[in-house]
Every structure is written in structure tokens, then in C-alpha cells.
Coordinates of C-alpha atoms in Angstrom, one line a residue:
M1 CA 0.1 0.0 0.0
E2 CA 1.2 3.4 -0.8
K3 CA 2.1 5.8 1.8
N4 CA -0.2 8.6 0.4
E5 CA -3.6 7.2 -0.2
H6 CA -4.5 9.8 -2.7
K7 CA -1.4 9.0 -4.8
R8 CA -4.0 6.2 -6.2
D9 CA -6.0 8.6 -8.1
G10 CA -5.3 10.0 -11.0
F11 CA -6.3 10.9 -14.7
R12 CA -8.0 7.9 -16.2
S13 CA -7.3 9.0 -20.0
R14 CA -4.8 10.8 -22.0
S15 CA -7.2 13.3 -23.1
G16 CA -8.8 13.7 -19.7
F17 CA -4.9 14.8 -18.8
I18 CA -4.6 17.1 -21.9
I19 CA -7.8 18.8 -21.3
A20 CA -7.2 19.3 -17.7
C21 CA -3.8 20.9 -18.4
I22 CA -5.4 23.1 -20.9
G23 CA -8.1 23.8 -18.4
S24 CA -5.3 25.1 -15.8
A25 CA -3.4 27.3 -18.7
V26 CA -6.6 28.9 -20.2
G27 CA -7.8 31.6 -17.6
M28 CA -8.3 35.3 -17.5
G29 CA -4.9 35.9 -18.7
N30 CA -5.8 34.6 -22.0
I31 CA -9.1 36.4 -22.3
W32 CA -8.2 39.6 -21.5
R33 CA -4.5 40.4 -20.8
F34 CA -3.5 38.3 -24.2
P35 CA -6.1 40.7 -26.4
M36 CA -4.6 43.7 -24.7
L37 CA -0.8 42.7 -25.3
V38 CA -1.9 41.9 -28.8
S39 CA -3.5 45.2 -29.5
T40 CA -0.8 47.4 -27.6
W41 CA 2.1 46.0 -29.5
G42 CA 0.5 45.6 -32.8
G43 CA -1.1 42.2 -33.8
L44 CA 1.5 40.0 -35.5
T45 CA 4.3 42.3 -34.1
F46 CA 3.8 40.6 -30.7
L47 CA 2.1 37.4 -31.7
L48 CA 5.6 36.3 -33.7
P49 CA 7.8 36.6 -30.5
Y50 CA 5.1 35.1 -28.6
F51 CA 4.5 32.2 -31.0
I52 CA 8.4 31.4 -30.6
F53 CA 8.6 31.6 -27.1
V54 CA 5.5 29.2 -26.9
I55 CA 7.5 26.6 -28.8
L56 CA 10.4 27.1 -26.4
I57 CA 8.7 26.8 -23.2
A58 CA 6.7 23.9 -24.3
S59 CA 9.7 22.2 -25.4
T60 CA 11.5 22.7 -22.3
G61 CA 9.6 24.0 -19.3
V62 CA 6.1 22.2 -19.6
I63 CA 7.8 18.8 -20.7
E64 CA 10.3 19.3 -17.4
E65 CA 7.3 20.1 -15.0
F66 CA 5.4 17.0 -16.3
A67 CA 8.4 14.8 -16.1
L68 CA 9.2 15.9 -12.7
G69 CA 5.9 15.3 -11.2
R70 CA 5.3 11.9 -12.7
A71 CA 8.9 10.8 -11.8
G72 CA 8.4 12.0 -8.2
G73 CA 4.6 10.9 -7.8
A74 CA 4.1 14.0 -6.1
G75 CA 3.8 17.9 -6.1
P76 CA 6.4 20.4 -5.7
M77 CA 7.2 19.4 -2.1
G78 CA 7.5 15.6 -2.9
S79 CA 9.0 15.9 -6.1
F80 CA 11.8 18.4 -5.0
G81 CA 12.5 16.6 -1.9
K82 CA 13.1 13.4 -4.1
C83 CA 15.6 15.2 -6.5
T84 CA 17.6 16.6 -3.7
E85 CA 17.7 13.3 -2.0
L86 CA 19.1 11.6 -5.1
R87 CA 21.8 14.3 -5.5
Y88 CA 22.5 15.5 -2.0
G89 CA 20.9 12.6 0.2
R90 CA 18.9 15.0 1.9
R91 CA 15.1 15.2 1.2
R92 CA 14.3 18.0 3.5
I93 CA 16.2 20.7 1.3
G94 CA 14.2 19.9 -1.6
E95 CA 10.9 19.8 0.3
R96 CA 11.8 23.2 1.9
I97 CA 12.6 24.7 -1.8
G98 CA 9.0 23.2 -2.7
Y99 CA 7.2 25.4 -0.1
I100 CA 8.0 28.4 -2.2
P101 CA 5.7 27.5 -5.3
I102 CA 3.2 26.0 -2.9
L103 CA 2.9 29.5 -1.1
G104 CA 2.8 31.1 -4.4
S105 CA 0.2 29.2 -5.7
L106 CA -1.8 29.8 -2.5
A107 CA -1.3 33.5 -2.9
L108 CA -2.5 33.3 -6.7
A109 CA -5.3 31.2 -5.7
I110 CA -6.6 33.7 -2.9
G111 CA -6.4 36.4 -5.4
Y112 CA -7.9 34.9 -8.3
T113 CA -11.0 33.9 -5.9
C114 CA -11.7 37.8 -6.0
V115 CA -11.8 38.2 -9.8
M116 CA -13.9 35.0 -10.2
G117 CA -16.5 36.3 -7.6
W118 CA -17.1 39.3 -9.9
I119 CA -17.2 36.9 -12.9
F120 CA -20.2 34.9 -11.0
K121 CA -21.7 37.9 -10.0
Y122 CA -21.6 39.4 -13.7
T123 CA -23.0 36.0 -14.8
F124 CA -26.1 36.2 -12.3
M125 CA -26.6 39.7 -13.9
A126 CA -26.2 38.6 -17.2
F127 CA -29.2 35.9 -16.5
S128 CA -31.3 38.6 -14.6
G129 CA -30.6 41.3 -17.1
D130 CA -29.2 43.8 -14.6
M131 CA -25.8 43.9 -16.4
L132 CA -27.2 45.4 -19.5
A133 CA -29.3 47.8 -17.9
M134 CA -26.2 49.3 -16.3
G135 CA -25.1 50.5 -19.4
Q136 CA -22.0 52.8 -19.0
D137 CA -23.1 54.2 -15.9
M138 CA -20.0 53.8 -13.7
D139 CA -21.5 54.9 -10.4
K140 CA -23.8 51.4 -10.9
I141 CA -20.9 49.5 -11.9
V142 CA -18.8 50.6 -9.1
G143 CA -21.8 50.3 -7.0
T144 CA -22.1 46.4 -7.6
F145 CA -18.7 46.0 -6.0
N146 CA -19.2 48.3 -3.1
S147 CA -19.5 46.6 0.3
T148 CA -21.7 49.2 1.6
A149 CA -24.5 48.4 -0.8
S150 CA -25.3 45.4 0.9
S151 CA -24.1 43.3 3.9
W152 CA -22.1 40.8 1.9
G153 CA -21.5 43.2 -1.0
A154 CA -19.1 41.2 -3.5
N155 CA -17.9 38.6 -0.8
V156 CA -20.8 36.1 -1.2
W157 CA -19.7 35.6 -4.7
I158 CA -16.4 35.1 -3.8
I159 CA -17.6 32.3 -1.6
I160 CA -19.5 30.8 -4.4
A161 CA -16.5 30.7 -6.7
V162 CA -14.6 28.9 -3.8
V163 CA -17.4 26.2 -3.1
V164 CA -17.9 25.4 -7.0
S165 CA -14.0 24.9 -7.3
F166 CA -14.0 22.6 -4.1
A167 CA -17.0 20.7 -4.7
I168 CA -15.3 19.7 -8.2
M169 CA -12.2 18.9 -6.3
S170 CA -13.8 16.9 -3.7
F171 CA -14.5 14.2 -6.0
G172 CA -11.1 13.7 -6.9
I173 CA -8.8 13.9 -10.1
A174 CA -10.5 11.6 -12.4
G175 CA -13.9 12.0 -11.0
G176 CA -13.6 15.7 -10.4
I177 CA -11.2 17.7 -12.0
E178 CA -11.1 15.3 -15.1
R179 CA -14.5 15.1 -15.7
A180 CA -15.2 18.6 -15.1
N181 CA -12.7 19.8 -17.4
K182 CA -13.9 17.5 -20.1
V183 CA -17.1 19.3 -20.0
M184 CA -16.1 23.0 -19.2
M185 CA -13.3 23.1 -21.9
P186 CA -15.2 22.1 -25.1
V187 CA -18.0 24.2 -24.1
L188 CA -15.7 27.1 -23.6
F189 CA -14.0 26.8 -27.0
V190 CA -17.7 26.4 -28.5
L191 CA -19.0 29.6 -26.8
F192 CA -15.9 31.6 -27.7
L193 CA -16.3 30.3 -31.5
A194 CA -20.1 31.2 -31.3
L195 CA -19.4 34.5 -30.2
G196 CA -16.4 35.0 -33.0
V197 CA -18.8 34.0 -35.8
Y198 CA -21.1 36.9 -34.3
I199 CA -18.5 39.5 -34.2
F200 CA -17.2 38.8 -37.8
T201 CA -20.5 40.0 -39.0
L202 CA -20.3 43.3 -37.3
D203 CA -19.4 46.6 -39.4
G204 CA -16.1 47.7 -38.6
S205 CA -14.6 44.3 -37.3
S206 CA -12.8 43.9 -40.3
D207 CA -10.5 46.6 -39.3
G208 CA -9.7 44.5 -36.2
Y209 CA -8.5 41.5 -38.0
K210 CA -6.3 43.8 -40.3
Y211 CA -4.8 45.0 -36.9
I212 CA -4.1 41.6 -35.8
L213 CA -2.4 40.6 -39.0
T214 CA -0.3 43.8 -39.1
V215 CA 3.5 43.5 -38.5
N216 CA 5.7 46.4 -37.7
P217 CA 9.5 45.5 -38.3
K218 CA 10.4 48.4 -36.0
G219 CA 8.4 47.2 -33.3
L220 CA 10.1 43.7 -33.5
A221 CA 13.4 45.7 -32.4
D222 CA 12.0 46.6 -29.1
P223 CA 13.2 44.6 -26.1
K224 CA 10.4 45.3 -24.2
L225 CA 7.9 43.8 -26.8
W226 CA 10.2 40.3 -26.4
I227 CA 10.2 40.5 -22.5
Y228 CA 6.2 41.0 -22.2
A229 CA 5.8 38.1 -25.0
F230 CA 8.1 35.9 -23.0
G231 CA 6.3 36.9 -19.9
Q232 CA 2.6 36.1 -21.3
A233 CA 4.0 32.9 -22.9
F234 CA 5.5 31.6 -19.5
F235 CA 2.2 32.5 -17.8
S236 CA -0.3 31.3 -20.4
L237 CA 1.1 28.0 -20.4
S238 CA 1.2 27.8 -16.7
V239 CA 4.8 26.9 -16.1
T240 CA 5.0 28.0 -12.2
G241 CA 6.7 25.2 -10.6
S242 CA 3.7 24.0 -9.1
G243 CA 0.7 23.5 -11.1
M244 CA 1.8 21.2 -14.3
I245 CA 4.0 19.3 -11.6
V246 CA 1.0 18.6 -9.7
Y247 CA -0.9 17.3 -12.8
G248 CA 2.1 15.4 -14.0
A249 CA 2.2 13.6 -10.4
Y250 CA -1.1 12.1 -11.4
L251 CA -0.1 11.3 -15.1
S252 CA 0.1 7.4 -16.0
K253 CA 3.5 6.2 -16.3
D254 CA 2.9 4.9 -20.1
E255 CA 1.8 8.7 -21.2
D256 CA 4.1 10.5 -23.5
V257 CA 5.3 13.5 -22.0
V258 CA 6.4 15.3 -24.8
G259 CA 3.1 14.6 -26.9
V260 CA 0.9 15.8 -24.0
A261 CA 3.2 18.8 -23.4
Q262 CA 2.8 19.9 -27.3
H263 CA -0.9 19.5 -27.2
T264 CA -1.4 21.4 -24.0
A265 CA 0.6 24.3 -25.6
L266 CA -1.2 24.1 -28.9
F267 CA -5.0 24.3 -27.4
D268 CA -3.9 27.1 -25.0
T269 CA -2.5 29.1 -27.8
I270 CA -5.8 28.5 -29.8
A271 CA -7.8 29.5 -27.0
A272 CA -5.6 32.8 -26.5
V273 CA -5.8 33.4 -30.3
V274 CA -9.6 32.7 -30.4
A275 CA -10.0 35.2 -27.5
A276 CA -8.3 37.8 -29.5
L277 CA -10.0 37.4 -32.5
V278 CA -13.3 38.0 -30.5
I279 CA -12.4 40.9 -28.4
I280 CA -10.2 43.1 -30.6
P281 CA -12.5 43.2 -33.6
A282 CA -15.5 43.8 -31.3
C283 CA -13.8 46.6 -29.7
F284 CA -12.8 48.2 -33.5
S285 CA -16.2 47.7 -34.1
Y286 CA -17.6 49.7 -31.1
G287 CA -14.6 52.3 -31.0
L288 CA -13.7 50.7 -27.4
D289 CA -10.3 50.8 -25.8
V290 CA -9.3 46.9 -26.3
G291 CA -6.0 48.0 -23.9
A292 CA -8.6 48.5 -20.7
G293 CA -7.1 45.6 -19.1
P294 CA -9.3 43.9 -16.3
S295 CA -12.1 46.6 -17.0
L296 CA -12.8 44.8 -20.1
L297 CA -14.4 42.3 -18.7
F298 CA -16.7 44.4 -16.5
V299 CA -17.1 47.5 -18.2
T300 CA -16.2 47.3 -22.0
L301 CA -17.7 44.2 -23.0
P302 CA -21.1 45.2 -21.2
T303 CA -21.1 48.1 -23.2
I304 CA -20.6 45.9 -26.4
L305 CA -23.4 43.7 -25.5
Q306 CA -26.1 46.2 -24.5
D307 CA -26.1 47.4 -28.3
I308 CA -26.2 44.1 -29.8
P309 CA -29.2 42.0 -31.0
M310 CA -29.8 39.0 -28.5
G311 CA -27.2 41.1 -26.1
Q312 CA -28.3 39.1 -22.9
L313 CA -27.8 35.8 -24.7
F314 CA -24.4 36.7 -25.6
A315 CA -23.8 38.1 -21.9
I316 CA -24.7 34.8 -20.7
I317 CA -22.7 32.9 -23.1
L318 CA -19.9 35.4 -22.4
Y319 CA -19.7 35.0 -18.9
M320 CA -20.3 31.6 -18.7
A321 CA -17.3 30.7 -21.0
M322 CA -15.3 32.9 -18.3
I323 CA -16.5 30.9 -15.5
F324 CA -15.3 27.6 -17.2
A325 CA -12.0 29.3 -17.8
G326 CA -11.4 30.6 -14.5
V327 CA -12.6 27.4 -12.5
S328 CA -10.3 25.5 -14.3
S329 CA -7.5 27.5 -13.5
L330 CA -8.5 28.2 -9.9
Q331 CA -8.9 24.4 -9.3
N332 CA -5.4 23.8 -10.6
M333 CA -4.1 26.4 -8.1
F334 CA -5.8 24.8 -5.0
E335 CA -4.6 21.3 -6.0
V336 CA -1.2 22.4 -5.5
V337 CA -1.7 23.2 -2.0
A338 CA -4.3 20.3 -1.4
E339 CA -2.1 17.7 -2.9
S340 CA 1.1 19.3 -0.7
L341 CA -1.1 19.0 2.5
M342 CA -2.1 15.5 2.0
H343 CA 1.7 14.7 1.2
K344 CA 2.8 16.3 4.4
F345 CA 0.0 14.8 6.5
P346 CA -1.0 11.3 4.8
K347 CA -3.8 11.1 7.4
L348 CA -5.8 13.8 6.0
N349 CA -8.3 13.1 3.3
R350 CA -9.2 15.2 0.5
V351 CA -12.4 16.6 1.9
T352 CA -10.8 17.6 5.3
V353 CA -7.9 19.3 3.3
L354 CA -10.7 21.4 1.2
V355 CA -12.6 22.5 4.2
L356 CA -9.1 23.6 6.0
L357 CA -8.4 25.3 2.7
G358 CA -11.6 27.2 2.4
A359 CA -11.6 28.4 6.1
L360 CA -8.0 29.9 5.3
C361 CA -9.3 31.6 2.3
L362 CA -12.5 33.1 3.7

């Protein structure tokens, strides 16, 4: 019997593993940050170095994290510990190093729950019609997140985001994370493709496509462009020294690590490009600032949706897609911490660990 009972769990199929990894990689960074950078740096001027770095990172960092997790059979703590044990005969050194990415994932997850709380609230308002009724009234928009507006403000939506993520995780890797991502990721792609088809029909959207396909040779000489492209590729592929290592720990020994890394990078990049092909042409069509950053989700897009036919339907589609993208990333961040706690304290079961994590977040 294995020391850590939770290690018996794992992904049931190659496709399930790849989809879960895509879910980890596809998140808010693909939906608002990637289009913002493409717009800021000039279409293909940004995309060319971005694609180069995606290929390089997928060929090195992603493969390395999958392989390390599978070889160690654990997340950062256990896998780093095994490395230093093999090299120096001391496991504790590596385990202590492993605390760094674990704490980083926890901090990211806690911050991410705030954004996801806003997404859940906007999704509710999309269903109710309240989001489109706000229009461009900034006082109303800001008021939706004002804690004095109600006894809970946005906090109840943060709790909902945490509960939904933990509910999925409580069923384990195969029964929870893999199964949920097999639904959420295909639906996410379908929803964005549906939006993309509609945006294609808008007047002025063609200017957005032209901009995306523009190359500025002088811009390619700017070192900052390459730094931003590298950073986005690194962030988008979720190479953090934690998340992909944990998923690698649940990967079958028979799977081809190189192949699954290539597929993960490919579909994550497709998701980012599709998001850019939706958001940038839409902003061109309505004369809005695609470089608005986070406010793109909560101000710019609602402005677009209120003016289009069946705007409420498209609002529901868009924010449901964002829920799928966000929850799939959030559960990976939390899984890093959950796995580490179960590794450190083998007697703790998954549900107990998730309850402790929930209490810590709240």
C-alpha cells in the first residue's frame, strides 16, 4: 500500500489529462491580458515572438514539469524532495524549496477567487438582465462591488467561486477535475467560437482583423516587446513550478510526456488567439479601448453587449465561458496546496483538506 492514499487517484485517460492541463493554462490571462498585449504591441508584431516563446517553453519547461511530477509521484514538495535526496542524500532541502511555489500558488488562488467572484456576479446579472441595464453608468458598475451596498457586497460571490471549485475537487482527480474539464473546456471553445462568428458579421470588425495581421518591423526591435511576449507565454502555459508538476504526478507512467506537452501548448495558444479574434475586432467595431485591462470584462464588454441584438444571450454565453476558464485554472492552483497538505499529512483525506483550505481563504 502506498504511503499517501491520494496517490492512487489519477487521470483515467490521455485526453482527460491534456484537457485538464489546458484548463489550468486557459484563464483570465488568455481572455483579457492576451488581447490587450496583442493590441498594445501591434498584432503580429507581438504574436511572432509570442509563438516563438510558446514553442521554446513547451519544448522545455512544460515537459520538465510534467516529467518531474510523474517521476516524483508528488507535487512540488515531494518531487523537489526526491531530487535533492537523489543528488545530496537529503530530502528536507528540496521539500523546503517546494514551499516557495506552493505558497505562491496559494497566494495566486486567493487573489484569483476575488476576480472569479466578480465573474460569478456578472454571470448572475447577465441572466437577470441587470448587467445590460447598467449600461455605461460607472456609479452603478462601481456600486455592484461596493461592500456598503449590501451586507455582503461581493463577498458572497467569492464564497460561491470557492465552493464551486472545491465541490469539483472533492470528487478527486478522475471523478472531479478530469470529468469537469472534459465538459468545461469543449463548451468554452464552442462558446467563444459562437461569439467569434457573430463578431465577424459586425461593421468595422474587419479593421480589427487587419490590425491583428499587421507587422511592424521596427517594433520587433524593441526589447520590451520580447520581454512581454516571453512573460505572457510563460504565464499562459502555467509554468509555475507547481501546477503542472501536480498534474504530472497524476499522469500514467505509460503516457508520452512530450506529446501531451505539445497538445497542451497548442490548444492553450488556440484559446488565446480565438479570444483575441473575438475581443479585438469587437472593440474596433464599437470604437472601444481593447487595452482597458481588467475593466474590459466589467465595463467594455457590457457596453458592447447592451447594443447588439440578443445582447443578453451573448452576455450569458460570454460570462459562462469565463466561469469555465476561471474555475479550471482556480482548481489547479488549489490542487497544488491540497496535494501538498495530503503529502505532508497522509492521514488527512481530500475533503478535510479542502475544508481547511476553504476556512483559510475565507
